[in-house]
Short mmCIF file of C-alpha atoms in Angstrom, two decimals:
data_model
loop_
_atom_site.label_atom_id
_atom_site.label_comp_id
_atom_site.label_asym_id
_atom_site.label_seq_id
_atom_site.Cartn_x
_atom_site.Cartn_y
_atom_site.Cartn_z
CA MET A 17 93.68 179.63 22.44
CA LEU A 18 91.17 177.06 23.66
CA SER A 19 91.20 174.04 25.86
CA ARG A 20 89.11 171.02 26.60
CA THR A 21 89.94 169.07 29.75
CA LEU A 22 90.06 165.33 29.22
CA THR A 23 89.71 162.67 31.86
CA THR A 24 93.16 161.36 31.04
CA LYS A 25 94.64 164.70 31.98
CA THR A 26 92.51 166.17 34.75
CA LEU A 27 92.92 163.29 37.21
CA PRO A 28 89.38 163.64 38.59
CA PHE A 29 88.75 162.76 42.21
CA ILE A 30 86.07 160.25 43.11
CA PHE A 31 84.99 159.85 46.68
CA ASN A 32 82.15 158.56 48.79
CA VAL A 33 81.60 159.45 52.42
CA VAL A 34 80.75 157.01 55.21
CA ASP A 35 77.17 156.86 56.50
CA LEU A 36 76.37 156.96 60.21
CA ILE A 37 72.96 155.42 60.79
CA ALA A 38 70.62 156.05 63.70
CA VAL A 39 66.97 155.43 62.97
CA ASN A 40 64.45 157.50 64.88
CA PRO A 41 61.78 155.14 66.24
CA CYS A 42 59.41 158.04 66.87
CA GLN A 43 58.82 158.43 63.16
CA PRO A 44 55.64 156.77 61.87
CA PRO A 45 56.32 153.63 59.84
CA LEU A 46 56.19 154.08 56.10
CA LYS A 47 53.64 152.24 54.02
CA ALA A 48 56.23 151.18 51.51
CA LEU A 49 55.78 147.43 51.83
CA PHE A 50 56.44 146.96 48.17
CA SER A 51 58.34 143.68 48.02
CA THR A 52 55.87 142.31 45.47
CA HIS A 53 56.93 145.11 43.13
CA ILE A 54 60.49 143.80 43.28
CA VAL A 55 60.03 140.07 43.62
CA GLY A 56 57.35 138.92 41.21
CA ASP A 57 57.00 135.58 39.51
CA LYS A 58 60.73 135.42 38.85
CA PRO A 59 63.42 135.57 41.54
CA VAL A 60 65.90 138.45 41.66
CA LEU A 61 69.48 138.67 42.89
CA VAL A 62 69.98 139.92 46.44
CA ARG A 63 71.98 142.80 44.97
CA ASP A 64 69.02 143.89 42.84
CA PHE A 65 66.56 143.52 45.72
CA ILE A 66 68.66 145.76 47.99
CA HIS A 67 69.18 148.29 45.20
CA SER A 68 65.43 148.56 44.65
CA ALA A 69 64.68 148.74 48.37
CA LEU A 70 66.99 151.73 48.62
CA TYR A 71 66.66 153.51 45.27
CA HIS A 72 63.36 152.54 43.64
CA PRO A 73 62.05 155.83 42.16
CA LYS A 74 58.72 155.64 44.00
CA HIS A 75 59.22 153.32 46.96
CA GLY A 76 62.95 153.33 47.73
CA TYR A 77 64.24 154.54 51.07
CA PHE A 78 66.31 157.40 49.63
CA SER A 79 63.73 158.32 47.00
CA GLN A 80 60.62 158.70 49.15
CA ARG A 81 62.25 160.18 52.22
CA SER A 82 63.20 163.72 51.29
CA ARG A 83 64.66 164.08 54.78
CA SER A 84 66.41 160.72 54.98
CA VAL A 85 69.72 162.56 55.41
CA GLY A 86 69.95 165.18 58.12
CA VAL A 87 71.27 168.73 57.91
CA LEU A 88 72.31 170.51 61.10
CA ASP A 89 71.14 174.08 61.47
CA ALA A 90 74.52 175.05 62.91
CA ALA A 91 77.91 173.43 63.41
CA ILE A 92 78.54 171.80 66.79
CA LYS A 93 80.76 173.93 69.03
CA PHE A 94 82.95 171.16 70.42
CA ASN A 95 85.12 173.51 72.48
CA GLN A 96 82.05 174.42 74.53
CA LEU A 97 81.27 170.80 75.45
CA GLN A 98 82.89 169.40 78.58
CA GLY A 99 83.64 165.90 77.31
CA ARG A 100 82.26 162.67 75.89
CA LYS A 101 79.18 162.55 78.11
CA ALA A 102 78.23 166.11 77.14
CA TYR A 103 78.84 165.34 73.46
CA MET A 104 76.66 162.20 73.50
CA LYS A 105 73.92 164.11 75.31
CA HIS A 106 74.09 166.89 72.74
CA VAL A 107 73.87 164.47 69.79
CA ASP A 108 70.97 162.65 71.47
CA LYS A 109 69.17 165.99 71.84
CA ILE A 110 69.73 166.74 68.13
CA TYR A 111 68.08 163.47 67.11
CA LYS A 112 65.14 163.89 69.49
CA GLN A 113 64.45 167.42 68.24
CA SER A 114 64.57 166.47 64.57
CA GLU A 115 62.60 164.21 62.27
CA ILE A 116 65.79 163.02 60.66
CA SER A 117 66.65 159.36 60.25
CA TRP A 118 70.41 159.86 60.53
CA PHE A 119 73.27 162.31 60.36
CA THR A 120 76.53 161.52 58.57
CA PRO A 121 79.94 162.29 60.12
CA VAL A 122 80.45 164.99 57.49
CA GLU A 123 77.36 166.65 58.97
CA LEU A 124 78.18 166.12 62.66
CA PHE A 125 81.72 167.41 62.16
CA LYS A 126 81.06 170.13 59.62
CA PRO A 127 82.95 171.86 58.23
CA TRP A 128 86.06 170.07 59.54
CA TYR A 129 85.37 166.61 58.09
CA ALA A 130 84.96 168.00 54.57
CA HIS A 131 87.98 170.25 55.06
CA GLY A 132 90.12 167.20 55.77
CA ILE A 133 89.00 165.62 52.50
CA ALA A 134 89.65 168.87 50.64
CA GLU A 135 93.19 169.09 52.04
CA ALA A 136 93.87 165.50 50.93
CA ILE A 137 92.67 166.38 47.44
CA MET A 138 94.84 169.48 47.25
CA ARG A 139 97.96 167.62 48.37
CA THR A 140 97.61 164.81 45.83
CA ALA A 141 96.02 166.57 42.86
CA ASN A 142 97.75 167.87 39.76
CA LEU A 143 96.76 171.51 40.18
CA SER A 144 98.42 172.57 36.94
CA VAL A 145 95.25 171.54 35.10
CA PRO A 146 91.62 172.35 35.95
CA LEU A 147 90.50 170.34 38.98
CA LYS A 148 87.50 168.08 38.46
CA ILE A 149 85.91 166.39 41.47
CA TYR A 150 83.23 163.68 41.41
CA GLU A 151 81.36 162.83 44.58
CA ILE A 152 79.25 159.67 44.58
CA GLY A 153 76.31 159.81 46.97
CA GLY A 154 76.55 163.41 48.16
CA GLY A 155 73.81 163.26 50.78
CA SER A 156 72.70 166.74 51.73
CA GLY A 157 75.52 168.50 49.88
CA THR A 158 77.35 169.44 53.07
CA CYS A 159 80.54 167.69 51.96
CA ALA A 160 80.49 169.39 48.55
CA LYS A 161 80.00 172.82 50.09
CA GLY A 162 82.72 172.20 52.68
CA VAL A 163 85.23 171.03 50.08
CA MET A 164 84.49 173.97 47.80
CA ASP A 165 84.65 176.43 50.71
CA TYR A 166 88.09 175.10 51.68
CA ILE A 167 89.46 175.22 48.14
CA MET A 168 88.11 178.75 47.66
CA LEU A 169 89.92 179.93 50.81
CA ASN A 170 93.13 177.91 50.68
CA ALA A 171 93.97 176.98 47.08
CA PRO A 172 95.47 179.33 44.47
CA GLU A 173 92.72 181.51 43.03
CA ARG A 174 92.98 179.93 39.57
CA VAL A 175 92.31 176.46 41.08
CA TYR A 176 88.98 177.53 42.52
CA ASN A 177 88.01 179.63 39.49
CA ASN A 178 88.58 176.75 37.06
CA MET A 179 87.36 173.82 39.17
CA THR A 180 84.33 171.64 38.49
CA TYR A 181 82.48 169.70 41.20
CA ILE A 182 80.06 167.01 40.02
CA SER A 183 77.78 165.13 42.41
CA VAL A 184 76.55 161.79 41.05
CA GLU A 185 73.33 161.25 43.02
CA ILE A 186 70.72 158.58 42.38
CA SER A 187 68.03 160.20 44.57
CA PRO A 188 66.15 163.11 42.92
CA SER A 189 65.08 164.50 46.32
CA LEU A 190 68.65 164.54 47.64
CA ALA A 191 69.86 166.06 44.37
CA GLU A 192 67.64 169.08 44.97
CA ILE A 193 68.83 169.42 48.56
CA GLN A 194 72.45 169.35 47.39
CA LYS A 195 71.83 172.20 44.96
CA GLU A 196 70.28 174.28 47.74
CA THR A 197 73.12 173.58 50.16
CA VAL A 198 75.95 174.37 47.74
CA GLY A 199 74.03 177.36 46.37
CA GLN A 200 74.33 179.09 49.74
CA VAL A 201 77.64 180.40 48.39
CA SER A 202 76.78 182.08 45.11
CA SER A 203 80.22 181.64 43.53
CA HIS A 204 79.97 177.86 43.99
CA SER A 205 76.87 177.48 41.82
CA SER A 206 78.58 177.91 38.45
CA LYS A 207 81.17 175.28 39.40
CA PHE A 208 78.78 172.70 40.86
CA ARG A 209 76.26 170.41 39.21
CA VAL A 210 74.33 167.27 40.09
CA GLU A 211 73.98 164.35 37.70
CA CYS A 212 70.95 162.41 38.88
CA ARG A 213 71.90 158.85 37.89
CA ASP A 214 73.30 155.55 39.12
CA ALA A 215 77.10 155.84 39.34
CA ALA A 216 77.43 152.10 38.70
CA ASP A 217 75.74 152.41 35.31
CA ARG A 218 78.48 152.67 32.68
CA ALA A 219 76.15 154.45 30.25
CA GLY A 220 76.14 157.50 32.50
CA TRP A 221 79.89 157.93 32.02
CA GLU A 222 79.80 157.78 28.21
CA ASN A 223 81.07 161.28 27.52
CA GLN A 224 83.46 162.43 30.18
CA VAL A 225 85.15 165.00 27.98
CA SER A 226 84.44 168.47 29.29
CA PRO A 227 83.10 171.05 26.85
CA TRP A 228 85.53 173.28 25.01
CA MET A 229 86.55 176.35 26.97
CA GLU A 230 88.30 179.57 26.04
CA VAL A 231 91.65 180.22 27.67
CA TRP A 232 92.42 183.78 28.74
CA VAL A 233 95.56 185.23 30.26
CA GLU A 234 95.26 187.49 33.31
CA LYS A 235 97.47 189.08 35.92
CA GLN A 236 97.43 187.79 39.46
CA HIS A 237 96.92 190.14 42.38
CA ASP A 238 100.66 190.64 42.71
CA ARG A 239 100.48 192.21 39.22
CA GLU A 240 103.67 190.41 38.23
CA THR A 241 102.45 186.84 37.69
CA LEU A 242 100.42 185.78 34.68
CA THR A 243 98.04 182.84 34.79
CA GLU A 244 95.53 181.14 32.53
CA LEU A 245 91.82 181.61 33.13
CA TYR A 246 89.25 179.20 31.68
CA LYS A 247 85.89 180.61 30.58
CA PRO A 248 82.83 179.14 28.84
CA LEU A 249 83.14 179.23 25.07
CA GLU A 250 81.80 182.49 23.63
CA ASP A 251 84.36 183.75 21.12
CA PRO A 252 82.70 183.44 17.67
CA LEU A 253 85.91 182.71 15.79
CA ILE A 254 86.87 179.88 18.15
CA THR A 255 83.32 178.54 17.96
CA ARG A 256 83.40 178.38 14.17
CA CYS A 257 86.79 176.66 14.17
CA ILE A 258 85.48 174.00 16.53
CA GLU A 259 82.41 173.46 14.36
CA ILE A 260 84.63 172.90 11.33
CA MET A 261 86.94 170.55 13.22
CA GLU A 262 84.12 168.49 14.74
CA PHE A 263 82.33 168.28 11.40
CA ASP A 264 85.49 166.85 9.88
CA GLU A 265 85.83 164.52 12.85
CA ASN A 266 82.33 163.13 12.38
CA HIS A 267 82.59 162.62 8.62
CA ASN A 268 86.09 161.30 8.13
CA THR A 269 87.12 158.22 10.12
CA GLN A 270 90.80 158.45 9.25
CA ARG A 271 90.90 162.14 10.05
CA SER A 272 88.98 161.48 13.27
CA GLY A 273 91.71 159.14 14.51
CA MET A 274 94.36 161.73 13.76
CA LEU A 275 92.48 164.43 15.64
CA LYS A 276 92.00 162.22 18.67
CA ASN A 277 95.72 161.57 18.78
CA ILE A 278 96.36 165.26 18.62
CA TRP A 279 93.81 166.40 21.19
CA SER A 280 93.76 163.69 23.82
CA LYS A 281 96.28 161.37 24.23
CA VAL A 282 84.21 137.95 54.36
CA PHE A 283 82.59 134.79 55.60
CA PRO A 284 79.85 134.87 58.26
CA LYS A 285 78.92 131.17 57.87
CA PRO A 286 80.47 128.16 56.17
CA ARG A 287 79.51 127.95 52.48
CA ARG A 288 77.84 131.37 52.71
CA CYS A 289 79.47 134.74 52.13
CA TRP A 290 78.54 138.24 51.08
CA LEU A 291 80.39 139.34 47.96
CA PRO A 292 80.82 143.09 47.20
CA THR A 293 79.61 142.76 43.61
CA GLY A 294 78.08 146.23 43.69
CA CYS A 295 81.43 147.72 44.71
CA LEU A 296 83.20 145.73 42.00
CA LYS A 297 80.74 146.94 39.38
CA LEU A 298 81.27 150.56 40.43
CA LEU A 299 85.07 150.21 40.36
CA GLU A 300 84.97 148.61 36.91
CA VAL A 301 82.87 151.49 35.60
CA LEU A 302 85.10 154.14 37.17
CA HIS A 303 88.35 152.61 35.94
CA ASP A 304 86.93 152.27 32.46
CA ALA A 305 85.52 155.79 32.31
CA LEU A 306 88.21 157.59 34.36
CA PRO A 307 91.43 155.54 34.24
CA LYS A 308 93.54 158.31 35.75
CA MET A 309 91.19 159.19 38.58
CA SER A 310 92.36 159.72 42.14
CA LEU A 311 90.05 157.94 44.55
CA ILE A 312 89.17 158.75 48.17
CA ALA A 313 86.69 156.36 49.82
CA SER A 314 85.46 156.06 53.39
CA ASP A 315 83.30 153.40 55.01
CA PHE A 316 82.72 151.16 58.02
CA THR A 317 85.14 148.34 58.76
CA PHE A 318 82.65 146.67 61.09
CA LEU A 319 79.16 147.49 62.28
CA PRO A 320 78.47 148.00 66.00
CA ASP A 321 75.42 146.63 67.73
CA VAL A 322 72.31 148.75 67.32
CA LYS A 323 71.12 150.40 70.52
CA LYS A 324 68.18 148.83 72.38
CA ASP A 325 67.25 151.84 74.51
CA GLY A 326 64.69 153.26 72.12
CA SER A 327 67.04 155.62 70.30
CA SER A 328 67.76 153.24 67.41
CA THR A 329 66.13 150.27 65.76
CA ASP A 330 67.31 147.49 63.52
CA TYR A 331 65.74 144.76 61.44
CA GLY A 332 66.74 141.15 61.89
CA ASN A 333 66.89 140.52 58.15
CA TYR A 334 67.55 142.64 55.09
CA LEU A 335 64.40 141.20 53.51
CA ASP A 336 62.33 143.07 56.12
CA ALA A 337 63.58 146.44 54.84
CA LYS A 338 61.13 147.46 52.15
CA GLY A 339 61.84 151.12 51.60
CA ASP A 340 61.70 152.13 55.25
CA ALA A 341 65.33 151.54 56.26
CA ASP A 342 68.87 151.78 54.99
CA ILE A 343 70.78 148.60 54.13
CA PHE A 344 74.55 148.60 54.25
CA PHE A 345 77.57 146.38 54.88
CA PRO A 346 81.07 146.89 56.33
CA THR A 347 83.93 147.12 53.88
CA ASP A 348 86.88 144.75 53.72
CA PHE A 349 89.57 147.29 52.84
CA LEU A 350 92.14 144.66 51.86
CA LEU A 351 89.65 143.25 49.40
CA LEU A 352 88.80 146.78 48.23
CA GLU A 353 92.47 147.39 47.47
CA ARG A 354 92.73 144.11 45.58
CA MET A 355 89.62 144.93 43.53
CA ASP A 356 91.07 148.37 42.78
CA HIS A 357 94.27 146.81 41.40
CA TYR A 358 92.23 144.24 39.50
CA CYS A 359 90.03 146.88 37.85
CA SER A 360 93.10 148.91 36.93
CA GLY A 361 94.29 145.93 34.89
CA TRP A 362 97.43 145.29 36.92
CA LEU A 363 96.36 142.07 38.65
CA LYS A 364 95.21 140.64 35.34
CA MET A 365 98.67 141.23 33.88
CA GLN A 366 100.31 139.40 36.77
CA LYS A 367 98.87 136.15 35.44
CA ASP A 368 101.38 136.57 32.62
CA LYS A 369 104.60 135.63 34.39
CA SER A 370 106.64 137.46 31.78
CA SER A 371 105.00 140.80 32.61
CA LYS A 372 107.32 143.06 34.57
CA GLN A 373 105.07 146.12 34.60
CA GLY A 374 104.59 147.73 38.01
CA LYS A 375 101.35 148.56 39.74
CA LYS A 376 99.07 151.09 38.12
CA ARG A 377 97.80 152.44 41.45
CA ARG A 378 99.51 153.72 44.58
CA THR A 379 97.22 152.93 47.52
CA LEU A 380 96.98 153.69 51.23
CA THR A 381 94.44 152.73 53.91
CA LEU A 382 94.17 154.87 57.05
CA ASP A 383 91.84 154.73 60.01
CA THR A 384 89.74 157.87 60.33
CA SER A 385 91.77 159.32 63.20
CA SER A 386 95.03 158.97 61.26
CA PHE A 387 93.46 160.50 58.14
CA MET A 388 92.12 163.48 60.04
CA GLU A 389 95.35 164.01 61.96
CA GLU A 390 97.21 164.10 58.64
CA PHE A 391 94.80 166.14 56.53
CA GLY A 392 92.26 167.71 58.88
CA LEU A 393 92.18 170.10 61.84
CA PRO A 394 91.35 167.82 64.78
CA THR A 395 91.78 170.66 67.28
CA LYS A 396 88.46 172.02 66.00
CA THR A 397 86.54 168.96 67.23
CA ARG A 398 88.15 168.67 70.69
CA THR A 399 86.06 169.17 73.84
CA LYS A 400 87.18 170.97 77.03
CA ASP A 401 88.57 167.86 78.72
CA GLY A 402 90.49 166.73 75.62
CA TYR A 403 87.95 164.21 74.34
CA ASN A 404 87.72 164.32 70.54
CA PRO A 405 84.82 162.38 68.98
CA LEU A 406 86.30 162.69 65.49
CA LEU A 407 89.45 160.86 66.64
CA ASP A 408 88.25 158.85 69.64
CA ASP A 409 84.98 157.58 68.16
CA PHE A 410 84.47 156.15 64.68
CA LYS A 411 87.04 153.43 65.40
CA ASN A 412 85.06 151.31 62.96
CA THR A 413 85.72 153.54 59.95
CA LYS A 414 88.66 153.93 57.57
CA PHE A 415 89.73 155.92 54.53
CA TYR A 416 91.12 154.41 51.33
CA LEU A 417 93.27 156.54 49.01
CA SER A 418 94.26 155.44 45.52
CA VAL A 419 96.15 157.49 42.94
CA PRO A 420 97.53 156.56 39.50
CA THR A 421 101.20 155.81 38.95
CA HIS A 422 103.32 156.52 35.89
CA ASN A 423 102.35 153.03 34.64
CA THR A 424 98.85 154.28 33.83
CA LYS A 425 98.50 155.31 30.21
#
């Protein structure tokens, strides 16, 4: 017996984790004043300018700074800190002792932040088929390692053994760091890979059909339960059968169709506003490539003022950031939900008054504290006096969850 997991059956998870920015002013300024490389004789869209300032292969912020995303040497022991003042002092010390531009919440609260995401995945996933997880913008790989650690320890053994974790990372330097981080657990390596590409580029999602795999039957540890085990294709007889089938598929259009049926089936000023076209482009690509995905997204809802005490800096204009700073915007989660429904095709159908079809996505928006109270272990990030930075801080962040309904084909 053999199996190939298809995107219409594996319900892959896509998620992106919020970024917490604190720029270290002690770092020497970069010499990446490369605006003339982006804006030449012809004007460019703001979206394209920002994309190049962040991801240009040679001059972009995330490309040239191999340490643009921080990795803590050890997890913070919150139960040893007295309260908020002690926590803020400890974080300030971490920044002063490092050459890191910023640490993400998944790093500051490791492994508990990633464990909360993993629990949400396990509760909403269809675990009867091999689990496939996509992470977009994986940073240092801490989230990937934390999620895989949690699944290895808490999910049925077959779920971990058959899972695939794919990080879609545009920065080559961060891609290498992710491999090193996840590789700290040897059993993770065979299940994890990094695809170094732009997630918003549809061409990168062309073939989302997993390779054929052999299916074996084995006994569980209780010696009474049988379960399927997926292994890389090695059996010569199965291999030859696939070669014959795929040859027929490539040389006979009518036969090809038969086989496929068998095997798959925001307004800061008047007249001026910032439109999330990059987000829309990404959602369009994901819905087209992975129509039955389950989505977990996290981001800022508003951006606080940047500190003026020397611990953080900020530019007055996005045009001043030329490869030496991050550029990001808060997310309108109501608009995100609407775009999600639009890209699923449901909102388009509502224009036809005769259409009675229900929504294709079931969605939920939670603030970070509610998400972590539901899926995480907030007791692990509580200080001695009861202060909990994971719940009490980050009031400006939320999680968005979106899963397919039975209306999705």
